[in-house]
Amino acid sequence: MKREKRALLETVGPRGEVFSEVPEGRCVCPGHDIEVAWFLMLEGLHRRDQGLVDVGLEIVGWALELGWDKKYGGLLYFVDVEGKPPTILEWDMKLWWPHTEALYALLLAYHLTGEETYLTWYEKVHEWSFNHFPDPEYGEWFGYLHRDGSVSTPLKGAMWKGPFHLPRALLQNLKLLGEMAR
């Protein structure tokens, strides 16, 4: 975690050293950051450690600020923390799983804090996701979209896309909404 960069970097040295001079050292995957954020929030609740919850809240904010595509909406797959051109070929794609992770992380953040900013983000991610990923004809979500939100491949299952992120996130959201309704 690099607070001065407001990001979790994908690659650091063994002691957390930052390698800003190479693209790999500036690479951020907003989906990974968001996933880590809700893990930390839940672990903080489990330990009764508000500091850990707060770190998770901080990270989810950073990830959305850095990863949200201001031109087309949706979460970019990879970004360069310094705003330089990313070198990972699929950097500008929109994948299903970061969006599902964001839906749960944002609902959890709103539930824990009551802060409207998390609800606003939740609604934004929900709207974008449900307008682009679901296949209206055959169900399930497309996994891979181009930057503009158009379908990159019609595959719904492959080596890296299985029945994990989407059903888990939807079940987590359903459970949390049930708790919030009580």
mmCIF file of N, CA and C in Angstrom, residues 87-158:
data_model
loop_
_atom_site.group_PDB
_atom_site.id
_atom_site.type_symbol
_atom_site.label_atom_id
_atom_site.label_comp_id
_atom_site.label_asym_id
_atom_site.label_seq_id
_atom_site.Cartn_x
_atom_site.Cartn_y
_atom_site.Cartn_z
ATOM 1 N N THR A 87 1.397 -0.336 -20.443
ATOM 2 C CA THR A 87 2.015 -1.210 -21.442
ATOM 3 C C THR A 87 1.322 -2.564 -21.536
ATOM 4 N N ILE A 88 0.450 -2.870 -20.605
ATOM 5 C CA ILE A 88 -0.281 -4.137 -20.654
ATOM 6 C C ILE A 88 -1.334 -4.019 -21.755
ATOM 7 N N LEU A 89 -1.332 -4.954 -22.677
ATOM 8 C CA LEU A 89 -2.171 -4.844 -23.870
ATOM 9 C C LEU A 89 -3.654 -4.701 -23.570
ATOM 10 N N GLU A 90 -4.155 -5.389 -22.566
ATOM 11 C CA GLU A 90 -5.591 -5.353 -22.272
ATOM 12 C C GLU A 90 -5.957 -4.305 -21.231
ATOM 13 N N TRP A 91 -5.104 -3.319 -21.037
ATOM 14 C CA TRP A 91 -5.304 -2.316 -19.986
ATOM 15 C C TRP A 91 -6.662 -1.645 -20.051
ATOM 16 N N ASP A 92 -7.157 -1.398 -21.261
ATOM 17 C CA ASP A 92 -8.385 -0.610 -21.405
ATOM 18 C C ASP A 92 -9.654 -1.450 -21.518
ATOM 19 N N MET A 93 -9.528 -2.753 -21.330
ATOM 20 C CA MET A 93 -10.724 -3.596 -21.375
ATOM 21 C C MET A 93 -11.515 -3.444 -20.079
ATOM 22 N N LYS A 94 -12.761 -3.839 -20.145
ATOM 23 C CA LYS A 94 -13.630 -3.858 -18.968
ATOM 24 C C LYS A 94 -13.974 -5.324 -18.729
ATOM 25 N N LEU A 95 -13.519 -5.868 -17.614
ATOM 26 C CA LEU A 95 -13.791 -7.253 -17.270
ATOM 27 C C LEU A 95 -14.891 -7.330 -16.231
ATOM 28 N N TRP A 96 -15.609 -8.431 -16.258
ATOM 29 C CA TRP A 96 -16.753 -8.609 -15.352
ATOM 30 C C TRP A 96 -16.362 -8.574 -13.889
ATOM 31 N N TRP A 97 -15.262 -9.235 -13.529
ATOM 32 C CA TRP A 97 -14.996 -9.461 -12.108
ATOM 33 C C TRP A 97 -14.672 -8.196 -11.317
ATOM 34 N N PRO A 98 -13.923 -7.205 -11.837
ATOM 35 C CA PRO A 98 -13.721 -5.997 -11.034
ATOM 36 C C PRO A 98 -15.040 -5.281 -10.725
ATOM 37 N N HIS A 99 -15.969 -5.346 -11.647
ATOM 38 C CA HIS A 99 -17.267 -4.700 -11.437
ATOM 39 C C HIS A 99 -18.076 -5.426 -10.365
ATOM 40 N N THR A 100 -18.009 -6.764 -10.359
ATOM 41 C CA THR A 100 -18.730 -7.499 -9.314
ATOM 42 C C THR A 100 -18.108 -7.240 -7.951
ATOM 43 N N GLU A 101 -16.786 -7.178 -7.901
ATOM 44 C CA GLU A 101 -16.109 -6.889 -6.630
ATOM 45 C C GLU A 101 -16.482 -5.488 -6.147
ATOM 46 N N ALA A 102 -16.575 -4.548 -7.076
ATOM 47 C CA ALA A 102 -16.930 -3.169 -6.711
ATOM 48 C C ALA A 102 -18.347 -3.093 -6.163
ATOM 49 N N LEU A 103 -19.261 -3.849 -6.737
ATOM 50 C CA LEU A 103 -20.638 -3.820 -6.247
ATOM 51 C C LEU A 103 -20.696 -4.219 -4.775
ATOM 52 N N TYR A 104 -19.997 -5.284 -4.425
ATOM 53 C CA TYR A 104 -20.022 -5.716 -3.026
ATOM 54 C C TYR A 104 -19.251 -4.747 -2.131
ATOM 55 N N ALA A 105 -18.068 -4.346 -2.550
ATOM 56 C CA ALA A 105 -17.252 -3.443 -1.722
ATOM 57 C C ALA A 105 -17.982 -2.136 -1.442
ATOM 58 N N LEU A 106 -18.647 -1.602 -2.432
ATOM 59 C CA LEU A 106 -19.346 -0.321 -2.260
ATOM 60 C C LEU A 106 -20.586 -0.452 -1.387
ATOM 61 N N LEU A 107 -21.313 -1.541 -1.554
ATOM 62 C CA LEU A 107 -22.481 -1.746 -0.695
ATOM 63 C C LEU A 107 -22.040 -1.949 0.754
ATOM 64 N N LEU A 108 -20.967 -2.702 0.941
ATOM 65 C CA LEU A 108 -20.424 -2.909 2.286
ATOM 66 C C LEU A 108 -19.950 -1.587 2.879
ATOM 67 N N ALA A 109 -19.239 -0.793 2.092
ATOM 68 C CA ALA A 109 -18.751 0.510 2.567
ATOM 69 C C ALA A 109 -19.916 1.414 2.968
ATOM 70 N N TYR A 110 -20.960 1.416 2.169
ATOM 71 C CA TYR A 110 -22.135 2.229 2.503
ATOM 72 C C TYR A 110 -22.799 1.719 3.783
ATOM 73 N N HIS A 111 -22.926 0.420 3.895
ATOM 74 C CA HIS A 111 -23.532 -0.188 5.083
ATOM 75 C C HIS A 111 -22.742 0.172 6.346
ATOM 76 N N LEU A 112 -21.421 0.151 6.251
ATOM 77 C CA LEU A 112 -20.579 0.406 7.424
ATOM 78 C C LEU A 112 -20.510 1.875 7.806
ATOM 79 N N THR A 113 -20.642 2.763 6.821
ATOM 80 C CA THR A 113 -20.425 4.194 7.097
ATOM 81 C C THR A 113 -21.678 5.045 6.972
ATOM 82 N N GLY A 114 -22.608 4.626 6.135
ATOM 83 C CA GLY A 114 -23.773 5.459 5.848
ATOM 84 C C GLY A 114 -23.439 6.646 4.958
ATOM 85 N N GLU A 115 -22.207 6.694 4.435
ATOM 86 C CA GLU A 115 -21.786 7.819 3.592
ATOM 87 C C GLU A 115 -22.387 7.691 2.191
ATOM 88 N N GLU A 116 -23.068 8.738 1.770
ATOM 89 C CA GLU A 116 -23.766 8.748 0.479
ATOM 90 C C GLU A 116 -22.825 8.550 -0.706
ATOM 91 N N THR A 117 -21.576 8.948 -0.558
ATOM 92 C CA THR A 117 -20.639 8.810 -1.678
ATOM 93 C C THR A 117 -20.514 7.348 -2.099
ATOM 94 N N TYR A 118 -20.551 6.420 -1.130
ATOM 95 C CA TYR A 118 -20.465 4.994 -1.470
ATOM 96 C C TYR A 118 -21.737 4.518 -2.163
ATOM 97 N N LEU A 119 -22.867 5.015 -1.742
ATOM 98 C CA LEU A 119 -24.129 4.655 -2.389
ATOM 99 C C LEU A 119 -24.174 5.199 -3.819
ATOM 100 N N THR A 120 -23.705 6.423 -3.995
ATOM 101 C CA THR A 120 -23.658 7.020 -5.336
ATOM 102 C C THR A 120 -22.759 6.197 -6.255
ATOM 103 N N TRP A 121 -21.584 5.803 -5.757
ATOM 104 C CA TRP A 121 -20.681 4.968 -6.544
ATOM 105 C C TRP A 121 -21.317 3.612 -6.838
ATOM 106 N N TYR A 122 -21.971 3.043 -5.829
ATOM 107 C CA TYR A 122 -22.637 1.749 -6.022
ATOM 108 C C TYR A 122 -23.641 1.843 -7.171
ATOM 109 N N GLU A 123 -24.462 2.868 -7.146
ATOM 110 C CA GLU A 123 -25.476 3.039 -8.193
ATOM 111 C C GLU A 123 -24.829 3.226 -9.565
ATOM 112 N N LYS A 124 -23.726 3.959 -9.608
ATOM 113 C CA LYS A 124 -23.012 4.205 -10.868
ATOM 114 C C LYS A 124 -22.437 2.896 -11.430
ATOM 115 N N VAL A 125 -21.771 2.124 -10.570
ATOM 116 C CA VAL A 125 -21.186 0.849 -11.002
ATOM 117 C C VAL A 125 -22.291 -0.142 -11.366
ATOM 118 N N HIS A 126 -23.346 -0.183 -10.578
ATOM 119 C CA HIS A 126 -24.474 -1.082 -10.839
ATOM 120 C C HIS A 126 -25.097 -0.774 -12.203
ATOM 121 N N GLU A 127 -25.371 0.495 -12.438
ATOM 122 C CA GLU A 127 -25.988 0.883 -13.712
ATOM 123 C C GLU A 127 -25.094 0.512 -14.888
ATOM 124 N N TRP A 128 -23.811 0.852 -14.805
ATOM 125 C CA TRP A 128 -22.903 0.560 -15.909
ATOM 126 C C TRP A 128 -22.811 -0.951 -16.124
ATOM 127 N N SER A 129 -22.631 -1.687 -15.047
ATOM 128 C CA SER A 129 -22.464 -3.140 -15.141
ATOM 129 C C SER A 129 -23.685 -3.817 -15.740
ATOM 130 N N PHE A 130 -24.861 -3.490 -15.219
ATOM 131 C CA PHE A 130 -26.074 -4.161 -15.687
ATOM 132 C C PHE A 130 -26.536 -3.670 -17.056
ATOM 133 N N ASN A 131 -25.983 -2.567 -17.523
ATOM 134 C CA ASN A 131 -26.261 -2.107 -18.891
ATOM 135 C C ASN A 131 -25.308 -2.711 -19.914
ATOM 136 N N HIS A 132 -24.205 -3.302 -19.468
ATOM 137 C CA HIS A 132 -23.197 -3.769 -20.413
ATOM 138 C C HIS A 132 -22.866 -5.260 -20.344
ATOM 139 N N PHE A 133 -22.794 -5.850 -19.169
ATOM 140 C CA PHE A 133 -22.320 -7.233 -19.060
ATOM 141 C C PHE A 133 -23.364 -8.320 -19.323
ATOM 142 N N PRO A 134 -24.600 -8.202 -18.855
ATOM 143 C CA PRO A 134 -25.543 -9.318 -19.036
ATOM 144 C C PRO A 134 -25.894 -9.558 -20.506
ATOM 145 N N ASP A 135 -25.968 -10.829 -20.859
ATOM 146 C CA ASP A 135 -26.415 -11.219 -22.192
ATOM 147 C C ASP A 135 -27.941 -11.275 -22.155
ATOM 148 N N PRO A 136 -28.620 -10.364 -22.865
ATOM 149 C CA PRO A 136 -30.083 -10.320 -22.788
ATOM 150 C C PRO A 136 -30.760 -11.549 -23.396
ATOM 151 N N GLU A 137 -30.046 -12.260 -24.260
ATOM 152 C CA GLU A 137 -30.660 -13.411 -24.919
ATOM 153 C C GLU A 137 -30.459 -14.714 -24.150
ATOM 154 N N TYR A 138 -29.246 -14.955 -23.656
ATOM 155 C CA TYR A 138 -28.944 -16.246 -23.042
ATOM 156 C C TYR A 138 -28.582 -16.166 -21.556
ATOM 157 N N GLY A 139 -28.644 -14.995 -20.978
ATOM 158 C CA GLY A 139 -28.302 -14.876 -19.564
ATOM 159 C C GLY A 139 -26.801 -14.917 -19.327
ATOM 160 N N GLU A 140 -26.422 -14.985 -18.081
ATOM 161 C CA GLU A 140 -25.020 -14.932 -17.656
ATOM 162 C C GLU A 140 -24.394 -13.627 -18.158
ATOM 163 N N TRP A 141 -23.240 -13.302 -17.679
ATOM 164 C CA TRP A 141 -22.554 -12.071 -18.070
ATOM 165 C C TRP A 141 -21.455 -12.377 -19.072
ATOM 166 N N PHE A 142 -21.313 -11.496 -20.052
ATOM 167 C CA PHE A 142 -20.116 -11.536 -20.883
ATOM 168 C C PHE A 142 -18.951 -11.172 -19.967
ATOM 169 N N GLY A 143 -17.820 -11.758 -20.203
ATOM 170 C CA GLY A 143 -16.687 -11.506 -19.320
ATOM 171 C C GLY A 143 -15.776 -10.387 -19.766
ATOM 172 N N TYR A 144 -15.742 -10.140 -21.070
ATOM 173 C CA TYR A 144 -14.725 -9.246 -21.608
ATOM 174 C C TYR A 144 -15.349 -8.234 -22.561
ATOM 175 N N LEU A 145 -15.220 -6.973 -22.197
ATOM 176 C CA LEU A 145 -15.750 -5.894 -23.021
ATOM 177 C C LEU A 145 -14.616 -4.989 -23.487
ATOM 178 N N HIS A 146 -14.833 -4.363 -24.643
ATOM 179 C CA HIS A 146 -13.912 -3.323 -25.101
ATOM 180 C C HIS A 146 -14.105 -2.086 -24.226
ATOM 181 N N ARG A 147 -13.225 -1.142 -24.371
ATOM 182 C CA ARG A 147 -13.294 0.068 -23.559
ATOM 183 C C ARG A 147 -14.645 0.771 -23.680
ATOM 184 N N ASP A 148 -15.224 0.778 -24.864
ATOM 185 C CA ASP A 148 -16.500 1.475 -25.063
ATOM 186 C C ASP A 148 -17.703 0.684 -24.537
ATOM 187 N N GLY A 149 -17.458 -0.491 -23.979
ATOM 188 C CA GLY A 149 -18.532 -1.298 -23.418
ATOM 189 C C GLY A 149 -19.107 -2.328 -24.372
ATOM 190 N N SER A 150 -18.616 -2.370 -25.600
ATOM 191 C CA SER A 150 -19.092 -3.384 -26.544
ATOM 192 C C SER A 150 -18.421 -4.727 -26.223
ATOM 193 N N VAL A 151 -19.093 -5.807 -26.591
ATOM 194 C CA VAL A 151 -18.616 -7.150 -26.272
ATOM 195 C C VAL A 151 -17.367 -7.475 -27.082
ATOM 196 N N SER A 152 -16.334 -7.924 -26.395
ATOM 197 C CA SER A 152 -15.089 -8.316 -27.038
ATOM 198 C C SER A 152 -15.168 -9.759 -27.537
ATOM 199 N N THR A 153 -15.709 -10.626 -26.717
ATOM 200 C CA THR A 153 -15.880 -12.033 -27.073
ATOM 201 C C THR A 153 -17.167 -12.544 -26.428
ATOM 202 N N PRO A 154 -17.906 -13.383 -27.131
ATOM 203 C CA PRO A 154 -19.162 -13.882 -26.561
ATOM 204 C C PRO A 154 -18.968 -14.987 -25.518
ATOM 205 N N LEU A 155 -17.730 -15.402 -25.287
ATOM 206 C CA LEU A 155 -17.482 -16.459 -24.300
ATOM 207 C C LEU A 155 -18.011 -16.060 -22.928
ATOM 208 N N LYS A 156 -18.651 -16.997 -22.277
ATOM 209 C CA LYS A 156 -19.139 -16.741 -20.919
ATOM 210 C C LYS A 156 -18.436 -17.640 -19.920
ATOM 211 N N GLY A 157 -17.674 -18.574 -20.427
ATOM 212 C CA GLY A 157 -16.882 -19.451 -19.581
ATOM 213 C C GLY A 157 -15.594 -19.761 -20.303
ATOM 214 N N ALA A 158 -14.506 -19.690 -19.597
ATOM 215 C CA ALA A 158 -13.199 -19.963 -20.182
ATOM 216 C C ALA A 158 -12.242 -20.266 -19.034
#
